[in-house]
PDB file of C-alpha atoms in Angstrom:
ATOM      1  CA  PRO A   1      91.574  73.190  87.529  1.00  0.00           C
ATOM      2  CA  LEU A   2      88.889  72.817  90.160  1.00  0.00           C
ATOM      3  CA  THR A   3      85.990  70.587  89.147  1.00  0.00           C
ATOM      4  CA  GLN A   4      82.643  69.860  90.751  1.00  0.00           C
ATOM      5  CA  ALA A   5      84.137  66.656  92.150  1.00  0.00           C
ATOM      6  CA  HIS A   6      86.722  68.697  94.077  1.00  0.00           C
ATOM      7  CA  LYS A   7      83.981  70.936  95.466  1.00  0.00           C
ATOM      8  CA  ASP A   8      81.819  67.974  96.461  1.00  0.00           C
ATOM      9  CA  LEU A   9      84.756  66.358  98.262  1.00  0.00           C
ATOM     10  CA  ALA A  10      85.554  69.576 100.150  1.00  0.00           C
ATOM     11  CA  ALA A  11      81.910  69.981 101.188  1.00  0.00           C
ATOM     12  CA  SER A  12      81.738  66.368 102.387  1.00  0.00           C
ATOM     13  CA  VAL A  13      84.940  66.658 104.437  1.00  0.00           C
ATOM     14  CA  GLN A  14      83.690  69.897 105.977  1.00  0.00           C
ATOM     15  CA  ARG A  15      80.338  68.370 106.885  1.00  0.00           C
ATOM     16  CA  MET A  16      81.909  65.315 108.498  1.00  0.00           C
ATOM     17  CA  ALA A  17      84.333  67.540 110.433  1.00  0.00           C
ATOM     18  CA  GLU A  18      81.395  69.555 111.760  1.00  0.00           C
ATOM     19  CA  LEU A  19      79.445  66.458 112.805  1.00  0.00           C
ATOM     20  CA  THR A  20      82.517  65.099 114.590  1.00  0.00           C
ATOM     21  CA  ILE A  21      83.063  68.379 116.446  1.00  0.00           C
ATOM     22  CA  PHE A  22      79.409  68.511 117.511  1.00  0.00           C
ATOM     23  CA  HIS A  23      79.538  64.871 118.688  1.00  0.00           C
ATOM     24  CA  VAL A  24      82.621  65.508 120.830  1.00  0.00           C
ATOM     25  CA  LEU A  25      81.085  68.656 122.309  1.00  0.00           C
ATOM     26  CA  HIS A  26      77.813  66.896 123.135  1.00  0.00           C
ATOM     27  CA  TYR A  27      79.817  64.243 124.978  1.00  0.00           C
ATOM     28  CA  LEU A  28      81.838  66.917 126.793  1.00  0.00           C
ATOM     29  CA  HIS A  29      78.653  68.675 127.874  1.00  0.00           C
ATOM     30  CA  GLN A  30      77.172  65.426 129.173  1.00  0.00           C
ATOM     31  CA  ARG A  31      80.302  64.899 131.274  1.00  0.00           C
ATOM     32  CA  THR A  32      80.584  68.450 132.651  1.00  0.00           C
ATOM     33  CA  ARG A  33      77.171  70.139 132.306  1.00  0.00           C
ATOM     34  CA  LEU A  34      79.034  73.382 131.628  1.00  0.00           C
ATOM     35  CA  THR A  35      77.690  75.949 129.154  1.00  0.00           C
ATOM     36  CA  LYS A  36      80.980  77.625 128.231  1.00  0.00           C
ATOM     37  CA  VAL A  37      83.766  75.981 126.246  1.00  0.00           C
ATOM     38  CA  CYS A  38      87.236  76.992 125.056  1.00  0.00           C
ATOM     39  CA  ILE A  39      88.537  75.307 121.903  1.00  0.00           C
ATOM     40  CA  ALA A  40      92.084  75.366 120.548  1.00  0.00           C
ATOM     41  CA  GLY A  41      94.226  73.445 118.082  1.00  0.00           C
ATOM     42  CA  GLY A  42      94.317  73.344 114.313  1.00  0.00           C
ATOM     43  CA  VAL A  43      90.672  72.268 114.050  1.00  0.00           C
ATOM     44  CA  ALA A  44      89.714  75.423 115.958  1.00  0.00           C
ATOM     45  CA  GLN A  45      90.804  77.415 112.898  1.00  0.00           C
ATOM     46  CA  ASN A  46      87.721  76.056 111.075  1.00  0.00           C
ATOM     47  CA  SER A  47      85.647  79.217 111.328  1.00  0.00           C
ATOM     48  CA  VAL A  48      82.660  77.738 109.473  1.00  0.00           C
ATOM     49  CA  ALA A  49      82.310  74.965 112.060  1.00  0.00           C
ATOM     50  CA  ASN A  50      82.982  77.370 114.940  1.00  0.00           C
ATOM     51  CA  GLY A  51      80.060  79.550 113.906  1.00  0.00           C
ATOM     52  CA  LYS A  52      77.651  76.606 114.148  1.00  0.00           C
ATOM     53  CA  ILE A  53      78.560  75.351 117.628  1.00  0.00           C
ATOM     54  CA  THR A  54      76.014  77.302 119.677  1.00  0.00           C
ATOM     55  CA  ARG A  55      73.231  76.278 117.264  1.00  0.00           C
ATOM     56  CA  ASN A  56      74.132  72.585 117.273  1.00  0.00           C
ATOM     57  CA  THR A  57      75.348  71.849 120.817  1.00  0.00           C
ATOM     58  CA  PRO A  58      74.224  72.743 124.360  1.00  0.00           C
ATOM     59  CA  PHE A  59      77.122  75.191 124.764  1.00  0.00           C
ATOM     60  CA  LYS A  60      76.045  78.834 124.925  1.00  0.00           C
ATOM     61  CA  GLU A  61      79.460  80.539 124.811  1.00  0.00           C
ATOM     62  CA  VAL A  62      82.451  79.486 122.708  1.00  0.00           C
ATOM     63  CA  TYR A  63      85.902  81.024 123.176  1.00  0.00           C
ATOM     64  CA  ILE A  64      88.623  80.453 120.601  1.00  0.00           C
ATOM     65  CA  PRO A  65      91.992  82.216 121.100  1.00  0.00           C
ATOM     66  CA  SER A  66      93.436  84.508 118.441  1.00  0.00           C
ATOM     67  CA  ALA A  67      96.288  82.008 118.020  1.00  0.00           C
ATOM     68  CA  GLY A  68      94.537  78.735 118.719  1.00  0.00           C
ATOM     69  CA  HIS A  69      97.095  76.742 116.733  1.00  0.00           C
ATOM     70  CA  ASP A  70     100.559  75.620 117.919  1.00  0.00           C
ATOM     71  CA  ALA A  71     101.995  79.148 118.052  1.00  0.00           C
ATOM     72  CA  GLY A  72      99.557  80.015 120.825  1.00  0.00           C
ATOM     73  CA  ILE A  73     101.327  77.627 123.189  1.00  0.00           C
ATOM     74  CA  SER A  74     103.937  80.344 123.751  1.00  0.00           C
ATOM     75  CA  MET A  75     101.310  82.780 125.034  1.00  0.00           C
ATOM     76  CA  GLY A  76      99.685  80.094 127.174  1.00  0.00           C
ATOM     77  CA  ALA A  77     103.029  79.125 128.704  1.00  0.00           C
ATOM     78  CA  ALA A  78     103.826  82.756 129.509  1.00  0.00           C
ATOM     79  CA  GLN A  79     100.440  83.304 131.128  1.00  0.00           C
ATOM     80  CA  TYR A  80     100.722  80.065 133.105  1.00  0.00           C
ATOM     81  CA  VAL A  81     104.062  81.121 134.589  1.00  0.00           C
ATOM     82  CA  TYR A  82     102.781  84.639 135.272  1.00  0.00           C
ATOM     83  CA  HIS A  83      99.629  83.518 137.066  1.00  0.00           C
ATOM     84  CA  GLN A  84     100.575  80.139 138.573  1.00  0.00           C
ATOM     85  CA  THR A  85     104.291  80.453 139.354  1.00  0.00           C
ATOM     86  CA  MET A  86     104.556  84.192 139.975  1.00  0.00           C
ATOM     87  CA  LYS A  87     101.073  84.246 141.574  1.00  0.00           C
ATOM     88  CA  ALA A  88      99.994  87.368 139.696  1.00  0.00           C
ATOM     89  CA  PRO A  89      96.219  87.821 139.944  1.00  0.00           C
ATOM     90  CA  ARG A  90      94.128  87.020 136.901  1.00  0.00           C
ATOM     91  CA  VAL A  91      92.104  89.884 135.471  1.00  0.00           C
ATOM     92  CA  ALA A  92      88.800  89.871 133.615  1.00  0.00           C
ATOM     93  CA  PRO A  93      89.089  92.258 130.628  1.00  0.00           C
ATOM     94  CA  VAL A  94      88.938  90.966 127.081  1.00  0.00           C
ATOM     95  CA  PHE A  95      92.256  89.544 125.906  1.00  0.00           C
ATOM     96  CA  SER A  96      93.842  91.615 123.149  1.00  0.00           C
ATOM     97  CA  ALA A  97      95.407  89.946 120.125  1.00  0.00           C
ATOM     98  CA  TYR A  98      97.560  93.036 119.577  1.00  0.00           C
ATOM     99  CA  THR A  99     100.781  91.856 121.220  1.00  0.00           C
ATOM    100  CA  GLY A 100     103.288  92.170 118.368  1.00  0.00           C
ATOM    101  CA  SER A 101     105.662  94.871 117.143  1.00  0.00           C
ATOM    102  CA  ARG A 102     104.717  98.530 116.930  1.00  0.00           C
ATOM    103  CA  PHE A 103     106.406 101.585 115.385  1.00  0.00           C
ATOM    104  CA  ASP A 104     105.902 105.279 116.093  1.00  0.00           C
ATOM    105  CA  ASN A 105     105.413 108.171 113.674  1.00  0.00           C
ATOM    106  CA  ALA A 106     109.041 109.287 114.000  1.00  0.00           C
ATOM    107  CA  TYR A 107     110.362 105.888 112.896  1.00  0.00           C
ATOM    108  CA  ILE A 108     107.936 105.743 109.969  1.00  0.00           C
ATOM    109  CA  LYS A 109     108.786 109.267 108.761  1.00  0.00           C
ATOM    110  CA  SER A 110     112.509 108.551 108.965  1.00  0.00           C
ATOM    111  CA  MET A 111     112.084 105.372 106.928  1.00  0.00           C
ATOM    112  CA  LEU A 112     110.045 107.140 104.240  1.00  0.00           C
ATOM    113  CA  GLU A 113     112.522 110.017 104.004  1.00  0.00           C
ATOM    114  CA  LYS A 114     115.394 107.580 103.511  1.00  0.00           C
ATOM    115  CA  ARG A 115     113.419 105.934 100.706  1.00  0.00           C
ATOM    116  CA  GLY A 116     112.523 109.265  99.105  1.00  0.00           C
ATOM    117  CA  ILE A 117     108.771 108.733  99.562  1.00  0.00           C
ATOM    118  CA  ALA A 118     106.480 111.767  99.929  1.00  0.00           C
ATOM    119  CA  TYR A 119     104.007 111.667 102.812  1.00  0.00           C
ATOM    120  CA  LYS A 120     101.677 113.771 104.920  1.00  0.00           C
ATOM    121  CA  GLU A 121     101.040 113.577 108.661  1.00  0.00           C
ATOM    122  CA  ILE A 122      97.394 113.848 109.748  1.00  0.00           C
ATOM    123  CA  PRO A 123      96.390 113.861 113.435  1.00  0.00           C
ATOM    124  CA  ASP A 124      93.465 111.968 114.960  1.00  0.00           C
ATOM    125  CA  PRO A 125      90.522 112.348 114.481  1.00  0.00           C
ATOM    126  CA  GLU A 126      90.984 114.128 111.143  1.00  0.00           C
ATOM    127  CA  LEU A 127      92.815 111.038 109.905  1.00  0.00           C
ATOM    128  CA  PHE A 128      89.710 108.861 110.231  1.00  0.00           C
ATOM    129  CA  ASP A 129      87.615 111.276 108.161  1.00  0.00           C
ATOM    130  CA  TYR A 130      90.344 111.526 105.534  1.00  0.00           C
ATOM    131  CA  VAL A 131      90.759 107.761 105.169  1.00  0.00           C
ATOM    132  CA  SER A 132      87.021 107.038 105.233  1.00  0.00           C
ATOM    133  CA  ASP A 133      86.526 109.524 102.381  1.00  0.00           C
ATOM    134  CA  ARG A 134      89.085 107.613 100.329  1.00  0.00           C
ATOM    135  CA  LEU A 135      87.373 104.314 101.081  1.00  0.00           C
ATOM    136  CA  ILE A 136      83.976 105.675 100.040  1.00  0.00           C
ATOM    137  CA  ASN A 137      85.502 106.863  96.764  1.00  0.00           C
ATOM    138  CA  ALA A 138      86.541 103.355  95.671  1.00  0.00           C
ATOM    139  CA  GLY A 139      89.894 103.474  97.427  1.00  0.00           C
ATOM    140  CA  VAL A 140      91.822 100.445  98.621  1.00  0.00           C
ATOM    141  CA  VAL A 141      93.792 101.316 101.761  1.00  0.00           C
ATOM    142  CA  GLY A 142      96.708  99.613 103.475  1.00  0.00           C
ATOM    143  CA  TRP A 143      96.148 100.147 107.218  1.00  0.00           C
ATOM    144  CA  PHE A 144      99.136  99.723 109.569  1.00  0.00           C
ATOM    145  CA  ASN A 145      98.151 100.592 113.120  1.00  0.00           C
ATOM    146  CA  GLY A 146      99.569  99.836 116.567  1.00  0.00           C
ATOM    147  CA  ARG A 147     100.878  96.457 117.643  1.00  0.00           C
ATOM    148  CA  ALA A 148     100.705  93.596 115.167  1.00  0.00           C
ATOM    149  CA  GLU A 149      98.176  90.820 115.685  1.00  0.00           C
ATOM    150  CA  PHE A 150      99.193  87.533 117.325  1.00  0.00           C
ATOM    151  CA  GLY A 151      97.552  84.846 115.220  1.00  0.00           C
ATOM    152  CA  PRO A 152      96.688  84.074 111.593  1.00  0.00           C
ATOM    153  CA  ARG A 153      94.060  86.805 111.074  1.00  0.00           C
ATOM    154  CA  ALA A 154      94.464  90.477 110.252  1.00  0.00           C
ATOM    155  CA  LEU A 155      92.358  92.325 112.827  1.00  0.00           C
ATOM    156  CA  GLY A 156      92.798  95.967 111.884  1.00  0.00           C
ATOM    157  CA  ALA A 157      96.462  96.338 112.777  1.00  0.00           C
ATOM    158  CA  ARG A 158      97.968  94.970 109.547  1.00  0.00           C
ATOM    159  CA  SER A 159      94.999  95.067 107.165  1.00  0.00           C
ATOM    160  CA  ILE A 160      93.972  96.037 103.652  1.00  0.00           C
ATOM    161  CA  LEU A 161      90.610  97.812 103.752  1.00  0.00           C
ATOM    162  CA  ALA A 162      87.880  98.578 101.226  1.00  0.00           C
ATOM    163  CA  ASP A 163      84.207  99.554 101.006  1.00  0.00           C
ATOM    164  CA  PRO A 164      82.047  96.431 101.622  1.00  0.00           C
ATOM    165  CA  GLY A 165      79.169  98.035  99.744  1.00  0.00           C
ATOM    166  CA  ARG A 166      80.979  97.934  96.400  1.00  0.00           C
ATOM    167  CA  ALA A 167      80.037  94.828  94.431  1.00  0.00           C
ATOM    168  CA  ASP A 168      83.302  95.067  92.485  1.00  0.00           C
ATOM    169  CA  ALA A 169      85.569  95.395  95.535  1.00  0.00           C
ATOM    170  CA  LYS A 170      86.122  91.640  95.786  1.00  0.00           C
ATOM    171  CA  ASP A 171      87.181  91.329  92.137  1.00  0.00           C
ATOM    172  CA  LEU A 172      89.332  94.457  92.421  1.00  0.00           C
ATOM    173  CA  LEU A 173      91.222  93.109  95.420  1.00  0.00           C
ATOM    174  CA  ASN A 174      91.670  89.683  93.869  1.00  0.00           C
ATOM    175  CA  SER A 175      92.904  90.956  90.522  1.00  0.00           C
ATOM    176  CA  LYS A 176      95.073  93.885  91.628  1.00  0.00           C
ATOM    177  CA  ILE A 177      96.389  92.934  95.066  1.00  0.00           C
ATOM    178  CA  LYS A 178      95.629  89.509  96.510  1.00  0.00           C
ATOM    179  CA  ARG A 179      95.653  87.519  93.250  1.00  0.00           C
ATOM    180  CA  ARG A 180      93.922  84.556  94.842  1.00  0.00           C
ATOM    181  CA  GLU A 181      90.975  82.309  94.000  1.00  0.00           C
ATOM    182  CA  SER A 182      87.708  84.157  93.449  1.00  0.00           C
ATOM    183  CA  PHE A 183      85.761  81.806  95.749  1.00  0.00           C
ATOM    184  CA  ARG A 184      87.769  82.828  98.817  1.00  0.00           C
ATOM    185  CA  PRO A 185      85.718  85.435 100.703  1.00  0.00           C
ATOM    186  CA  PHE A 186      86.841  88.666 102.322  1.00  0.00           C
ATOM    187  CA  ALA A 187      85.917  89.449 105.902  1.00  0.00           C
ATOM    188  CA  PRO A 188      83.627  92.106 107.404  1.00  0.00           C
ATOM    189  CA  SER A 189      84.993  94.059 110.374  1.00  0.00           C
ATOM    190  CA  ILE A 190      81.864  95.312 112.138  1.00  0.00           C
ATOM    191  CA  LEU A 191      81.340  97.568 115.152  1.00  0.00           C
ATOM    192  CA  LYS A 192      80.277  95.149 117.883  1.00  0.00           C
ATOM    193  CA  GLU A 193      77.089  97.072 118.665  1.00  0.00           C
ATOM    194  CA  TYR A 194      75.741  96.310 115.171  1.00  0.00           C
ATOM    195  CA  VAL A 195      76.409  92.559 114.932  1.00  0.00           C
ATOM    196  CA  ALA A 196      72.781  91.565 115.606  1.00  0.00           C
ATOM    197  CA  GLU A 197      71.549  94.042 112.988  1.00  0.00           C
ATOM    198  CA  TYR A 198      73.589  92.442 110.199  1.00  0.00           C
ATOM    199  CA  PHE A 199      74.029  88.810 111.304  1.00  0.00           C
ATOM    200  CA  GLU A 200      71.611  86.090 112.413  1.00  0.00           C
ATOM    201  CA  LEU A 201      73.684  85.409 115.533  1.00  0.00           C
ATOM    202  CA  ASP A 202      74.838  87.930 118.112  1.00  0.00           C
ATOM    203  CA  GLU A 203      78.013  86.634 119.715  1.00  0.00           C
ATOM    204  CA  PRO A 204      81.388  88.340 120.253  1.00  0.00           C
ATOM    205  CA  VAL A 205      83.817  87.406 117.486  1.00  0.00           C
ATOM    206  CA  PRO A 206      86.953  89.429 118.306  1.00  0.00           C
ATOM    207  CA  PHE A 207      89.432  87.288 116.370  1.00  0.00           C
ATOM    208  CA  MET A 208      87.534  86.605 113.127  1.00  0.00           C
ATOM    209  CA  GLU A 209      87.153  83.039 114.340  1.00  0.00           C
ATOM    210  CA  LYS A 210      83.529  82.333 113.377  1.00  0.00           C
ATOM    211  CA  VAL A 211      81.377  82.434 110.250  1.00  0.00           C
ATOM    212  CA  PHE A 212      77.757  83.561 110.709  1.00  0.00           C
ATOM    213  CA  PRO A 213      74.823  83.853 108.285  1.00  0.00           C
ATOM    214  CA  ILE A 214      74.293  87.432 107.140  1.00  0.00           C
ATOM    215  CA  ARG A 215      70.675  88.567 107.400  1.00  0.00           C
ATOM    216  CA  ALA A 216      68.988  88.174 104.019  1.00  0.00           C
ATOM    217  CA  GLU A 217      67.928  91.825 103.845  1.00  0.00           C
ATOM    218  CA  LYS A 218      71.518  92.996 104.440  1.00  0.00           C
ATOM    219  CA  ARG A 219      73.339  90.884 101.858  1.00  0.00           C
ATOM    220  CA  ALA A 220      72.796  93.284  98.964  1.00  0.00           C
ATOM    221  CA  ILE A 221      74.048  96.163 101.130  1.00  0.00           C
ATOM    222  CA  ILE A 222      77.433  94.508 101.782  1.00  0.00           C
ATOM    223  CA  PRO A 223      78.030  92.320  98.698  1.00  0.00           C
ATOM    224  CA  ALA A 224      81.834  92.463  98.904  1.00  0.00           C
ATOM    225  CA  VAL A 225      81.884  90.586 102.227  1.00  0.00           C
ATOM    226  CA  THR A 226      78.938  88.261 101.588  1.00  0.00           C
ATOM    227  CA  HIS A 227      80.066  84.762 100.659  1.00  0.00           C
ATOM    228  CA  VAL A 228      78.315  82.704  97.986  1.00  0.00           C
ATOM    229  CA  ASP A 229      76.285  80.924 100.687  1.00  0.00           C
ATOM    230  CA  GLY A 230      75.145  84.167 102.344  1.00  0.00           C
ATOM    231  CA  THR A 231      77.602  84.033 105.237  1.00  0.00           C
ATOM    232  CA  GLY A 232      80.453  86.208 106.470  1.00  0.00           C
ATOM    233  CA  ARG A 233      83.562  85.526 108.579  1.00  0.00           C
ATOM    234  CA  LEU A 234      83.184  88.524 110.810  1.00  0.00           C
ATOM    235  CA  GLN A 235      85.325  90.404 113.296  1.00  0.00           C
ATOM    236  CA  SER A 236      83.392  92.289 115.971  1.00  0.00           C
ATOM    237  CA  VAL A 237      85.381  95.435 116.783  1.00  0.00           C
ATOM    238  CA  ASP A 238      85.395  96.708 120.371  1.00  0.00           C
ATOM    239  CA  ALA A 239      86.246 100.361 121.052  1.00  0.00           C
ATOM    240  CA  ALA A 240      87.906  99.373 124.328  1.00  0.00           C
ATOM    241  CA  VAL A 241      90.264  96.923 122.614  1.00  0.00           C
ATOM    242  CA  SER A 242      90.954  98.583 119.246  1.00  0.00           C
ATOM    243  CA  PRO A 243      90.040 102.275 119.603  1.00  0.00           C
ATOM    244  CA  ARG A 244      91.630 103.633 116.407  1.00  0.00           C
ATOM    245  CA  TYR A 245      90.282 100.895 114.154  1.00  0.00           C
ATOM    246  CA  TYR A 246      86.873 101.346 115.773  1.00  0.00           C
ATOM    247  CA  ALA A 247      87.059 105.104 115.153  1.00  0.00           C
ATOM    248  CA  LEU A 248      87.864 104.561 111.465  1.00  0.00           C
ATOM    249  CA  ILE A 249      84.918 102.192 110.949  1.00  0.00           C
ATOM    250  CA  ASP A 250      82.657 104.589 112.850  1.00  0.00           C
ATOM    251  CA  ALA A 251      83.761 107.497 110.636  1.00  0.00           C
ATOM    252  CA  PHE A 252      82.911 105.352 107.599  1.00  0.00           C
ATOM    253  CA  ARG A 253      79.528 104.492 109.157  1.00  0.00           C
ATOM    254  CA  LYS A 254      78.643 108.142 109.672  1.00  0.00           C
ATOM    255  CA  LYS A 255      79.296 108.872 105.990  1.00  0.00           C
ATOM    256  CA  LYS A 256      78.083 105.683 104.280  1.00  0.00           C
ATOM    257  CA  GLY A 257      75.555 104.321 106.775  1.00  0.00           C
ATOM    258  CA  ILE A 258      77.332 100.958 107.007  1.00  0.00           C
ATOM    259  CA  PRO A 259      79.161 100.055 110.277  1.00  0.00           C
ATOM    260  CA  ILE A 260      81.448  97.653 108.434  1.00  0.00           C
ATOM    261  CA  LEU A 261      84.711  97.666 106.482  1.00  0.00           C
ATOM    262  CA  LEU A 262      86.006  94.949 104.195  1.00  0.00           C
ATOM    263  CA  ASN A 263      89.144  93.659 105.893  1.00  0.00           C
ATOM    264  CA  THR A 264      91.768  91.363 104.417  1.00  0.00           C
ATOM    265  CA  SER A 265      95.318  90.652 105.497  1.00  0.00           C
ATOM    266  CA  PHE A 266      98.028  93.147 104.529  1.00  0.00           C
ATOM    267  CA  ASN A 267     100.048  90.898 102.238  1.00  0.00           C
ATOM    268  CA  GLU A 268     100.353  89.651  98.689  1.00  0.00           C
ATOM    269  CA  ASN A 269     100.758  85.870  98.688  1.00  0.00           C
ATOM    270  CA  GLU A 270     103.363  86.006 101.459  1.00  0.00           C
ATOM    271  CA  PRO A 271     103.286  86.448 105.269  1.00  0.00           C
ATOM    272  CA  ILE A 272     101.377  89.415 106.668  1.00  0.00           C
ATOM    273  CA  VAL A 273     103.547  92.530 106.840  1.00  0.00           C
ATOM    274  CA  ASN A 274     105.077  93.262 110.228  1.00  0.00           C
ATOM    275  CA  THR A 275     107.265  96.357 109.753  1.00  0.00           C
ATOM    276  CA  PRO A 276     106.767  99.710 107.988  1.00  0.00           C
ATOM    277  CA  GLU A 277     109.382  98.654 105.437  1.00  0.00           C
ATOM    278  CA  GLU A 278     107.384  95.542 104.558  1.00  0.00           C
ATOM    279  CA  ALA A 279     104.162  97.558 104.396  1.00  0.00           C
ATOM    280  CA  LEU A 280     105.708 100.077 102.003  1.00  0.00           C
ATOM    281  CA  ASP A 281     107.156  97.361  99.768  1.00  0.00           C
ATOM    282  CA  CYS A 282     103.767  95.631  99.541  1.00  0.00           C
ATOM    283  CA  TYR A 283     102.062  98.950  98.788  1.00  0.00           C
ATOM    284  CA  LEU A 284     104.513  99.762  95.994  1.00  0.00           C
ATOM    285  CA  ARG A 285     104.210  96.269  94.456  1.00  0.00           C
ATOM    286  CA  THR A 286     100.440  96.350  94.314  1.00  0.00           C
ATOM    287  CA  GLN A 287      97.785  98.815  93.219  1.00  0.00           C
ATOM    288  CA  MET A 288      96.633 100.039  96.614  1.00  0.00           C
ATOM    289  CA  ASP A 289      95.513 103.674  96.520  1.00  0.00           C
ATOM    290  CA  MET A 290      96.646 104.732  99.991  1.00  0.00           C
ATOM    291  CA  LEU A 291      99.022 103.552 102.694  1.00  0.00           C
ATOM    292  CA  VAL A 292      98.338 104.646 106.279  1.00  0.00           C
ATOM    293  CA  MET A 293     100.975 103.891 108.920  1.00  0.00           C
ATOM    294  CA  GLU A 294      99.907 105.323 112.275  1.00  0.00           C
ATOM    295  CA  ASN A 295      99.314 109.015 111.382  1.00  0.00           C
ATOM    296  CA  ILE A 296     101.486 108.979 108.270  1.00  0.00           C
ATOM    297  CA  VAL A 297      99.716 108.820 104.898  1.00  0.00           C
ATOM    298  CA  VAL A 298     101.264 107.898 101.545  1.00  0.00           C
ATOM    299  CA  GLU A 299      99.166 108.293  98.384  1.00  0.00           C
ATOM    300  CA  ARG A 300      99.569 107.726  94.676  1.00  0.00           C
ATOM    301  CA  ASN A 301      99.303 110.811  92.488  1.00  0.00           C
TER     302      ASN A 301
END
């Protein structure tokens, strides 16, 4: 069992890691005088430290890739060949983490029919109203949308969603679906236009790569995504990058007044689901209330 000594050790290691990162970045800034920095590697997965960089170093903008660990080398190598060897021009838009597999409605319906699973097909934008109603009424929803994410975080393509305003949502997810330690927080996916309203810092966080303090007056409004220290590991959702996920959160906002959804990875103590078959199996094993795969909806009676 975890004791206070374990917690003290973890806090000390985290603090020393942060101080080391800040020291290296101060040195880098002295050498370059640049104000923007890109960080990758395993240490770049430390979202708590990442969220403190602009407050503790001279750097004003921090970019961390969606797959900043070893797996991201494959994407970097491909882009290097494309731009340097093939001489393709570099473009400016925000990089999308949604580069994995995708499946259309026809494939999903065929799979469900073979498994004998009842479903309904709901077009956009009615789908977003339908799902947001379920979320508001204490529903836990498996959300399978578009291409899978490249990286360790679920970013609204392979996610389990819930109402962040429910104080019991965290315990419900931990006991019925995730079955993990109660101290591990769940993440808020927030419409990017509202980040400054809910968080003390206003920086783009597209890949859930930073932890920011939640404004004190907002913590009671979103208890399910507020960590014990008053922080949240957020994902800022951009309509230009993730239009359907943005539309779902916006539909929820119009009904509940909160531009945020609780977002956790679509899995149960195993890798994040990638295919409709894996999503269905996870849904059936757990106590999720609804499974949404593209425009196809499966519900428990």
